[in-house]
Coordinates of C-alpha atoms in Angstrom, one line a residue:
X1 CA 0.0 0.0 0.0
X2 CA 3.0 2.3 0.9
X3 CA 4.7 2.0 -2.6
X4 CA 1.9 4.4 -4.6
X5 CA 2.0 6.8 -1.3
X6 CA -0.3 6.9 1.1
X7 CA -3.1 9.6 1.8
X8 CA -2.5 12.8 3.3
X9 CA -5.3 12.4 6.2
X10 CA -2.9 8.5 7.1
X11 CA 0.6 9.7 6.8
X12 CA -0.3 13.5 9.3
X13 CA -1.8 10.9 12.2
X14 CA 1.1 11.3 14.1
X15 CA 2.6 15.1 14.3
X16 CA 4.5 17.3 16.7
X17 CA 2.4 19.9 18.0
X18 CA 4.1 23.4 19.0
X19 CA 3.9 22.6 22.9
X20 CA 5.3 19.0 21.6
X21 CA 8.5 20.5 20.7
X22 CA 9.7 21.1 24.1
X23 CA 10.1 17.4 24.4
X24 CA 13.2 17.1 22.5
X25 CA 14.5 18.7 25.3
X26 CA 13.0 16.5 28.2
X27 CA 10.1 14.5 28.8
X28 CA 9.7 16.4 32.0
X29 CA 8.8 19.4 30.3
X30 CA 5.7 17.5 29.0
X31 CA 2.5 18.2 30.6
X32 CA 2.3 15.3 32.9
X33 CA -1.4 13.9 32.1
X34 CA -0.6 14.2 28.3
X35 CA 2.7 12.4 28.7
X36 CA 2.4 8.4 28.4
X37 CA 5.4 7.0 26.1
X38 CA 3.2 4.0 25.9
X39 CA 0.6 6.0 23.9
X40 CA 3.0 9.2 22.8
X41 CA 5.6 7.0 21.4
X42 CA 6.6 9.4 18.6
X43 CA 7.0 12.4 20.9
X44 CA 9.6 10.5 22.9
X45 CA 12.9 11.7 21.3
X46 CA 15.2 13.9 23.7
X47 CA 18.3 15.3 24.1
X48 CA 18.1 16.2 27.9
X49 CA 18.9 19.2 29.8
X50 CA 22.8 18.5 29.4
X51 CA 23.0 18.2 25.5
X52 CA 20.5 20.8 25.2
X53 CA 22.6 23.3 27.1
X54 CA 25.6 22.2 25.5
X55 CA 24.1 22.7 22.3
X56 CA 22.9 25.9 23.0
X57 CA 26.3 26.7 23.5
X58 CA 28.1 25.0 20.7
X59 CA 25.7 27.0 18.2
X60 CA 26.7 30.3 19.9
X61 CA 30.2 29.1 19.3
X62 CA 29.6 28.8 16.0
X63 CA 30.7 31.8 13.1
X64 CA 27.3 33.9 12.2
X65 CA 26.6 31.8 9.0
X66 CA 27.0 28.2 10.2
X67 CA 24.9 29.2 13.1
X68 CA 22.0 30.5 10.9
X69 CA 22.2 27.4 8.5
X70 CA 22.4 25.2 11.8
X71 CA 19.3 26.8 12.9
X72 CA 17.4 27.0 9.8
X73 CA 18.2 23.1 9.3
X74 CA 17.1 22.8 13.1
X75 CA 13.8 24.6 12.1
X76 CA 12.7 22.8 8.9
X77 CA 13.0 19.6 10.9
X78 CA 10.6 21.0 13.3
X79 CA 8.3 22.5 10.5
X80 CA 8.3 18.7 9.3
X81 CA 7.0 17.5 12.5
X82 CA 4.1 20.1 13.0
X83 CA 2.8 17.7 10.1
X84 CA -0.8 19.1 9.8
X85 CA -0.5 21.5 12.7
X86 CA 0.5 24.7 10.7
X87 CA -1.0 25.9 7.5
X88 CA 2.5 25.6 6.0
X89 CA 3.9 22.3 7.3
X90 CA 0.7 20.7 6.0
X91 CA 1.1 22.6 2.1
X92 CA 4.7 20.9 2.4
X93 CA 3.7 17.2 3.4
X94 CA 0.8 17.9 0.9
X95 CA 2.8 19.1 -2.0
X96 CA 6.2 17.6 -1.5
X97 CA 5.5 14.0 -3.3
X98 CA 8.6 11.9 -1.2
X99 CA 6.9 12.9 1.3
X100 CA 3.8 10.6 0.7
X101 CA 6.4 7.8 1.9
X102 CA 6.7 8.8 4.9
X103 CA 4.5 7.8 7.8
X104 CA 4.1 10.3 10.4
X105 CA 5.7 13.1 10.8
X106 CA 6.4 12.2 14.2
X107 CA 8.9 9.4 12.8
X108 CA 11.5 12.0 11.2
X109 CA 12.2 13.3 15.0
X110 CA 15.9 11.4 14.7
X111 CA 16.7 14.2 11.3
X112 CA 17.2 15.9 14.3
X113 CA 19.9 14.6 16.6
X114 CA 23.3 13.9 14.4
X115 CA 23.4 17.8 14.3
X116 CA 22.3 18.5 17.8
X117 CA 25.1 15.8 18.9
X118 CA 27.6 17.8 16.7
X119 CA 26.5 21.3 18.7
X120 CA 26.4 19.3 21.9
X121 CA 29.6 18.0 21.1
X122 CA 31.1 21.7 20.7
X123 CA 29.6 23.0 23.5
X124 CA 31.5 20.1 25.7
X125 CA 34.8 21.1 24.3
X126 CA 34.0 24.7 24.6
X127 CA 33.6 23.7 28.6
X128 CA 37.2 22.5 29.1
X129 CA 39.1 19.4 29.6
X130 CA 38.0 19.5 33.9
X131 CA 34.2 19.9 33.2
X132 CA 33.5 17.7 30.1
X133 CA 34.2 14.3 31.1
X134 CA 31.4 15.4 34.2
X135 CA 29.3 16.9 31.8
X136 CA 29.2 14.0 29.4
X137 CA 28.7 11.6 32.1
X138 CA 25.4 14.0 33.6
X139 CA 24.4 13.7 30.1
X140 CA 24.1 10.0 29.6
X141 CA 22.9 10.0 33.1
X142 CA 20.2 11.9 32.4
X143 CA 19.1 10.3 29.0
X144 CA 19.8 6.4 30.9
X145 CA 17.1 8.1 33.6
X146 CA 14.8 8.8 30.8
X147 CA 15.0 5.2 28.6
X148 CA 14.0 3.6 31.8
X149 CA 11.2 2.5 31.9
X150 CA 10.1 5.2 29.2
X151 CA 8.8 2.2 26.9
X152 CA 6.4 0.0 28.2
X153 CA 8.2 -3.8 27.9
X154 CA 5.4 -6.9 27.1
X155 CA 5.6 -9.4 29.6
X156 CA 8.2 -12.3 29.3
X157 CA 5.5 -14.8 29.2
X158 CA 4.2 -12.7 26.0
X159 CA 7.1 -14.9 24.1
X160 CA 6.7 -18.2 25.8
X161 CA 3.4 -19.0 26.1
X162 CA 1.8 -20.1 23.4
X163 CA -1.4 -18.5 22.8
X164 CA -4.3 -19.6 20.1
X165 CA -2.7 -18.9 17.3
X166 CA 0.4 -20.8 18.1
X167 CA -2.1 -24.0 18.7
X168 CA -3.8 -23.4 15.3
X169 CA -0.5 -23.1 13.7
X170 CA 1.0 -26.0 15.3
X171 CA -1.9 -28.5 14.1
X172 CA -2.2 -27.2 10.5
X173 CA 1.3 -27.5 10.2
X174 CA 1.8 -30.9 10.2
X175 CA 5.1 -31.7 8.7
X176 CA 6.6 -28.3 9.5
X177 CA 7.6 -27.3 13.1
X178 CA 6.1 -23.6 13.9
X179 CA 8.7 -22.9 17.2
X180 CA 7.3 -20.1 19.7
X181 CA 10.7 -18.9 19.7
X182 CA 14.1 -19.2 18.0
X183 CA 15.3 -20.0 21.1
X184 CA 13.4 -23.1 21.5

């Protein structure tokens, strides 16, 4: 179905909304009864208080130019994951035919992050040989504290058990094994 492009009200389902944006930062900054990563699961992309700060500071490092296309790059990544949010993110995922491979516009959060990690990365060095090795270490801290537990895991019986399926599977299949797991 994907390979003709899909329909403009399918592929917008999933988009950033303004407020959303604040999320790349930290999912603390998420209003808390809105925020469920089991439910939000394309608004759960961050960069954490650390990196953010650092990369506030590695674009300020940055000549005049290389900060203005860092930012503009920065901004059209966002303007992609408004989706149908804006009047003018929408005319682009509507008139932009690559784009009609693309579900959600929540997906093309990770556009995002090599050149975040590159500002972060200068704003680190622009700290000093004492701080950075603390600063880097707070900053996988911090992102660690937010992948736990920020996806919701299936229980371990999920891919053990075999379930109705499995049975029906398992008695059709008659001269074929159908194994609950490659493990097994």
């Amino acid at each position: 179905r994907r390979s003709g492009g899909m329909d403009l009200v399918e592929t917008l389902l999933y988009g950033y909304s303004f407020g959303d944006l604040v999320q790349w930062v930290s999912p603390v900054l998420a209003p808390l009864p809105a925020f469920d990563p089991a439910v939000n699961w394309w608004k759960c992309s961050y960069v954490g208080f650390v990196g953010f700060s650092a990369a506030l500071a590695g674009l300020c490092l940055l000549r005049r130019r290389r900060s203005m296309a860092a930012a503009a790059l920065l901004s059209g990544v966002a303007l992609l994951l408004l989706g149908g949010n804006t009047a003018v993110s929408r005319a682009l995922w509507a008139h932009f035919p690559p784009l009609s491979f693309v579900r959600y516009p929540g997906n093309l959060a990770y556009l995002a992050f090599p050149l975040l990690s590159l500002l972060a990365a200068a704003g680190f060095e622009k700290a000093g040989r004492a701080r950075r090795g603390v600063l880097v270490v707070l900053a996988a801290c911090e992102l660690s504290l937010y992948g736990w537990g920020a996806a919701p895991l299936a229980p371990r019986h999920l891919f053990t058990s075999a379930g109705p399926l499995v049975r029906e599977l398992q008695q059709r299949l008659v001269g074929t094994r159908y194994l609950l797991s490659p493990l097994a």
